[in-house]
XYZ file of C-alpha atoms in Angstrom:
382
model
C 0.000 0.000 0.000
C 1.294 3.464 -0.874
C 0.191 6.829 0.467
C -0.253 9.767 -1.894
C -0.005 13.442 -0.951
C -1.687 15.250 -3.812
C -3.810 18.340 -4.402
C -7.074 17.313 -5.979
C -9.445 19.544 -4.021
C -8.682 22.750 -5.905
C -11.465 24.033 -8.154
C -9.206 23.927 -11.146
C -9.500 21.793 -14.278
C -5.796 21.076 -14.548
C -5.483 19.968 -10.915
C -8.423 17.571 -11.223
C -7.177 15.930 -14.432
C -3.608 15.787 -13.161
C -4.809 13.927 -10.049
C -6.821 11.575 -12.255
C -3.739 10.751 -14.347
C -1.539 10.291 -11.272
C -3.863 7.785 -9.634
C -4.228 5.862 -12.889
C -0.426 5.624 -13.109
C -0.270 3.899 -9.708
C -3.162 1.574 -10.585
C -1.452 0.627 -13.841
C 1.656 -0.318 -11.854
C -0.484 -2.597 -9.681
C -0.399 -0.571 -6.455
C -3.150 -0.101 -3.898
C -3.152 3.435 -2.522
C -4.779 5.936 -0.236
C -4.866 9.706 -0.692
C -3.711 11.294 2.567
C -5.345 14.585 3.558
C -4.005 16.631 6.440
C -6.809 18.375 8.334
C -4.368 20.845 9.862
C -5.884 20.790 13.330
C -4.577 21.622 16.758
C -2.391 24.270 18.349
C 0.842 22.717 17.079
C -0.157 23.262 13.446
C -1.086 26.870 14.169
C 2.225 27.491 15.956
C 4.201 25.955 13.101
C 2.285 28.105 10.652
C 3.038 31.388 12.450
C 6.349 32.023 10.608
C 4.375 32.158 7.363
C 3.107 35.624 8.280
C 6.647 36.811 7.471
C 6.790 34.777 4.238
C 6.488 37.167 1.283
C 5.405 34.432 -1.143
C 2.731 33.221 1.282
C 1.479 36.774 1.884
C 1.323 37.452 -1.853
C -0.679 34.251 -2.350
C -3.048 35.184 0.484
C -3.520 38.667 -0.954
C -4.216 37.155 -4.370
C -6.848 34.845 -2.826
C -8.432 37.786 -1.022
C -8.610 39.770 -4.259
C -10.293 36.841 -5.976
C -12.915 36.454 -3.222
C -13.522 40.208 -3.097
C -13.968 40.425 -6.875
C -16.782 37.856 -6.707
C -18.340 39.505 -3.674
C -18.701 42.725 -5.671
C -20.543 40.851 -8.429
C -23.198 38.636 -6.826
C -24.956 38.327 -10.206
C -22.470 35.598 -11.231
C -22.626 33.696 -7.924
C -25.266 31.198 -9.058
C -23.169 30.337 -12.117
C -20.013 29.905 -10.041
C -21.959 27.681 -7.615
C -23.025 25.519 -10.577
C -19.414 25.119 -11.705
C -18.270 24.294 -8.171
C -21.007 21.672 -7.848
C -19.676 19.964 -10.994
C -16.187 19.905 -9.469
C -17.669 18.376 -6.306
C -19.388 15.617 -8.287
C -16.148 14.874 -10.125
C -14.374 14.455 -6.759
C -17.102 12.156 -5.492
C -16.779 9.991 -8.589
C -12.997 9.763 -8.762
C -11.316 10.608 -5.440
C -13.411 10.656 -2.281
C -13.597 6.901 -1.673
C -9.792 6.677 -1.518
C -9.166 9.562 0.917
C -7.897 9.204 4.496
C -8.391 12.355 6.596
C -5.916 13.045 9.408
C -6.440 16.058 11.638
C -3.364 16.306 13.872
C 0.342 16.163 13.056
C 1.109 13.351 15.515
C -1.662 11.274 13.950
C -0.150 12.068 10.577
C 3.207 10.692 11.718
C 1.537 7.475 12.918
C -0.427 7.226 9.671
C 2.815 7.237 7.678
C 3.797 3.878 9.220
C 0.905 2.147 7.424
C 2.550 2.499 4.011
C 5.566 1.027 2.251
C 6.045 4.296 0.317
C 4.584 7.781 0.471
C 4.585 9.856 -2.694
C 4.234 13.618 -3.042
C 3.032 14.798 -6.410
C 1.139 17.859 -7.684
C 1.561 21.367 -9.003
C 3.555 23.777 -6.840
C 3.515 21.517 -3.761
C 6.951 22.810 -2.843
C 6.047 26.449 -3.267
C 7.737 28.621 -0.602
C 4.216 29.582 0.500
C 3.492 26.041 1.755
C 6.717 25.274 3.597
C 5.366 25.705 7.135
C 2.883 22.810 7.082
C 5.560 20.070 6.763
C 3.094 17.967 4.792
C 3.832 18.016 1.067
C 7.570 18.026 1.779
C 7.060 14.674 3.617
C 8.627 15.868 6.870
C 5.902 13.935 8.729
C 6.939 10.597 7.201
C 8.894 8.112 9.326
C 12.506 7.418 8.416
C 11.433 3.774 8.010
C 9.159 4.599 5.081
C 10.292 5.109 1.479
C 9.757 8.754 0.494
C 9.236 9.637 -3.177
C 8.629 12.867 -5.048
C 7.079 12.394 -8.469
C 7.556 15.351 -10.829
C 7.292 17.760 -7.888
C 7.096 21.466 -8.533
C 8.570 24.421 -6.650
C 6.569 26.802 -8.833
C 9.367 29.393 -8.526
C 12.807 29.751 -10.063
C 14.540 30.601 -6.782
C 14.089 29.668 -3.124
C 13.937 32.685 -0.761
C 17.168 33.019 1.230
C 15.366 32.578 4.553
C 14.015 29.151 3.494
C 17.193 27.641 2.087
C 18.189 25.616 5.165
C 14.719 24.167 5.740
C 14.333 23.369 2.051
C 17.702 21.600 2.026
C 16.659 19.620 5.119
C 13.487 18.149 3.632
C 15.101 17.483 0.246
C 17.853 15.468 1.933
C 15.254 13.277 3.700
C 13.500 12.228 0.480
C 14.780 8.928 -0.896
C 13.831 9.496 -4.530
C 13.452 12.996 -6.007
C 12.182 13.998 -9.417
C 11.005 17.461 -10.462
C 9.001 18.871 -13.345
C 10.961 22.053 -14.045
C 14.491 22.622 -15.287
C 14.774 25.330 -12.632
C 13.673 22.794 -10.015
C 16.526 20.510 -11.030
C 18.928 23.444 -10.531
C 17.455 24.188 -7.089
C 17.909 20.588 -5.912
C 21.447 20.473 -7.291
C 22.416 23.757 -5.607
C 20.975 22.765 -2.229
C 21.868 19.074 -2.042
C 24.418 18.335 -4.751
C 22.064 15.698 -6.188
C 21.397 15.327 -9.910
C 17.701 14.525 -10.173
C 15.572 13.760 -13.239
C 13.195 16.241 -14.802
C 9.914 14.452 -15.558
C 6.837 15.777 -17.278
C 3.604 16.599 -15.483
C 1.670 13.321 -14.884
C -0.933 14.255 -17.514
C 1.745 13.609 -20.149
C 2.144 9.938 -19.171
C -0.881 9.120 -21.295
C -1.226 9.600 -25.026
C -4.117 11.220 -26.841
C -5.655 7.770 -27.410
C -5.186 6.707 -23.781
C -6.834 9.903 -22.551
C -9.865 9.016 -24.670
C -10.134 5.780 -22.677
C -9.875 7.775 -19.444
C -12.187 10.604 -20.557
C -14.350 9.519 -23.520
C -14.732 11.885 -26.456
C -17.995 13.819 -26.640
C -18.905 16.398 -29.261
C -19.614 19.746 -27.602
C -21.939 20.778 -30.460
C -20.645 24.290 -31.059
C -19.799 26.137 -34.302
C -16.063 26.189 -35.225
C -14.312 28.072 -32.403
C -11.176 29.204 -30.645
C -11.092 28.054 -27.023
C -9.847 30.930 -24.901
C -8.794 29.508 -21.529
C -7.420 32.384 -19.478
C -6.883 32.312 -15.713
C -5.382 35.807 -15.612
C -7.163 39.103 -16.243
C -4.974 40.541 -19.028
C -7.311 42.427 -21.388
C -4.699 42.778 -24.140
C -4.541 38.995 -24.474
C -8.285 38.881 -25.006
C -8.098 41.612 -27.640
C -5.399 39.654 -29.437
C -7.568 36.516 -29.530
C -10.584 38.543 -30.643
C -8.593 39.922 -33.566
C -7.502 36.405 -34.547
C -11.068 35.062 -34.357
C -12.380 37.900 -36.541
C -9.745 37.232 -39.220
C -10.403 33.478 -39.206
C -14.176 33.784 -39.024
C -14.321 31.669 -35.867
C -16.378 31.976 -32.704
C -14.758 32.386 -29.283
C -15.569 30.016 -26.414
C -14.402 30.920 -22.934
C -14.770 29.695 -19.356
C -15.290 33.010 -17.580
C -14.227 34.109 -14.102
C -12.069 31.077 -13.375
C -9.609 32.750 -11.055
C -11.420 36.015 -10.342
C -14.178 38.180 -11.765
C -13.080 39.705 -15.094
C -15.595 42.185 -16.499
C -14.319 41.736 -20.063
C -15.351 38.076 -19.958
C -18.986 39.160 -19.873
C -18.779 40.591 -23.406
C -15.616 39.104 -24.896
C -16.704 35.642 -26.072
C -19.525 34.308 -28.240
C -20.043 31.468 -25.758
C -19.271 31.933 -22.058
C -19.663 28.522 -20.434
C -20.098 27.719 -16.754
C -21.602 24.213 -16.899
C -18.213 22.612 -17.531
C -16.740 19.788 -15.472
C -13.165 18.505 -16.043
C -14.355 15.975 -18.631
C -16.173 18.595 -20.682
C -13.150 20.890 -20.345
C -11.003 18.275 -22.055
C -13.608 17.813 -24.782
C -13.717 21.574 -25.360
C -9.988 21.398 -26.122
C -10.494 18.373 -28.370
C -13.202 20.076 -30.425
C -11.483 23.481 -30.738
C -9.865 24.695 -33.964
C -7.294 26.610 -31.898
C -6.544 27.073 -28.201
C -5.276 30.316 -26.665
C -4.356 30.099 -22.984
C -2.212 31.409 -20.137
C -2.610 28.135 -18.207
C 0.032 25.439 -17.839
C -2.527 22.658 -18.143
C -4.281 24.461 -20.962
C -0.925 24.229 -22.725
C -0.369 20.606 -21.646
C -3.685 19.263 -22.910
C -3.379 21.238 -26.141
C -0.121 19.358 -26.730
C -1.590 15.980 -25.761
C -4.581 16.526 -28.055
C -2.261 17.780 -30.830
C -3.989 21.140 -31.196
C -2.647 24.321 -32.723
C -2.253 26.618 -29.718
C -0.692 29.783 -28.350
C 0.320 30.324 -24.741
C 0.654 33.720 -23.096
C 2.492 34.383 -19.845
C 0.061 34.661 -16.976
C 2.764 36.291 -14.842
C 5.384 38.890 -15.589
C 8.858 37.340 -15.562
C 9.790 40.047 -13.060
C 6.976 39.080 -10.687
C 7.961 37.434 -7.405
C 4.823 35.323 -7.827
C 5.816 34.147 -11.315
C 5.089 30.482 -12.018
C 6.176 30.649 -15.654
C 9.008 28.155 -15.138
C 6.662 25.168 -15.624
C 5.636 26.465 -19.042
C 9.245 27.355 -19.882
C 10.299 23.765 -19.254
C 7.540 22.131 -21.318
C 8.014 24.438 -24.296
C 11.811 24.207 -24.210
C 11.941 20.427 -23.788
C 9.385 19.719 -26.509
C 10.682 22.276 -29.007
C 7.593 24.479 -28.732
C 9.081 27.798 -27.642
C 7.589 29.462 -30.741
C 4.139 28.854 -29.220
C 4.973 31.400 -26.500
C 3.414 34.716 -27.508
C 2.720 38.195 -26.182
C -0.124 40.615 -26.819
C 2.117 42.371 -29.345
C 2.535 39.279 -31.539
C 0.578 38.889 -34.755
C -1.190 35.604 -34.054
C -2.686 35.470 -37.543
C 0.791 35.562 -39.085
C 1.908 32.736 -36.793
C -1.000 30.478 -37.736
C 0.891 29.238 -40.789
C 3.730 27.923 -38.606
C 1.930 24.703 -37.746
C 3.275 22.388 -35.042
C 5.138 19.270 -36.142
C 3.503 16.814 -33.773
C 5.493 13.897 -35.158
C 8.618 15.440 -33.603
C 6.776 16.438 -30.425
C 5.454 12.892 -29.908
C 8.959 11.447 -30.281
C 10.245 13.790 -27.569
C 7.228 13.020 -25.386
C 7.723 9.281 -25.737
C 11.151 9.570 -24.109
C 9.639 11.389 -21.126
C 6.787 8.879 -20.830
C 9.232 5.959 -20.702
C 11.475 7.877 -18.300
C 8.539 8.604 -15.968
C 7.294 5.014 -15.903
C 10.810 3.716 -15.290
C 11.322 6.205 -12.454
C 8.078 5.199 -10.729
C 8.841 1.486 -10.965
C 12.347 1.915 -9.567
C 11.513 4.402 -6.818
C 8.580 2.343 -5.475
C 10.417 -0.999 -5.322
């Protein structure tokens, strides 16, 4: 039996589908598993979390969450639609995750729980973000020394560890028996802090091919006129104008999933179809049925590649931002030879349309990562 520390509860399409792929990978290897959830109860957790009030990354994330909540509070007219979307996420969890979850409230109970497993694996987006260091959960600091500790394509989400977290980051990295990361920058961080050369693996969604994803999430026609799927988490209006210009020139409709990360007024008038009744399965089918995909999302990029779509990806964050999480996208585009898919609002998307993606080459590169990932999991879980 293995224990899995993974983020599947976020109301985010990429997180849900990534969790789905991760669990399938363990089933395919023949492992029984439980998803461990830390309830974060008791005074000890609160005391350990106190240093986070001086953590700039954590404070920026909290401020961002507050802005998101406040933006919806100012626009109650969309609340019923957001509730509908959240209910679809809840049903997806009930179908795919809830029966395998073990809830643990206190840290001491968490330490005892770790002894029930032969291995405990940490895997998800940005689990090792500096904002989450204080909980000692996703970095596996709660796991007994007797238990095999594995990180599978773990993500720091940043290109540099804050100076005041270097020692604690080094400490937890040195306790983990098998480390793999999903960013080239993450590999550099581990090397600098521990001296270890660790493999860079792709996000778990890439383990499965286009055809295998159709077995996992069956194809369904979304019954819309030819369209560009615009999947933006950020609020950049210039990106939306750029996509609108492209759609007008191509004579295509625009489909969007509005207000995913916060209320964006432009999303009320920007698209021809603004959809709320979309669960993770329909999200994947919207990508499958699109003529083009324009996104600022890592997983929007990832599934566009898996489904062999023509796509463009904008930076959600400024490279100068301390909150920037662009390194994940940098790695995927660099490693698969897709850096020309990175665009800005100043680029002429219509002119770039003719530079179609050579998916024969991309699939060859991906195949190496798929084999590398499966080999890593087999060896690290022995």
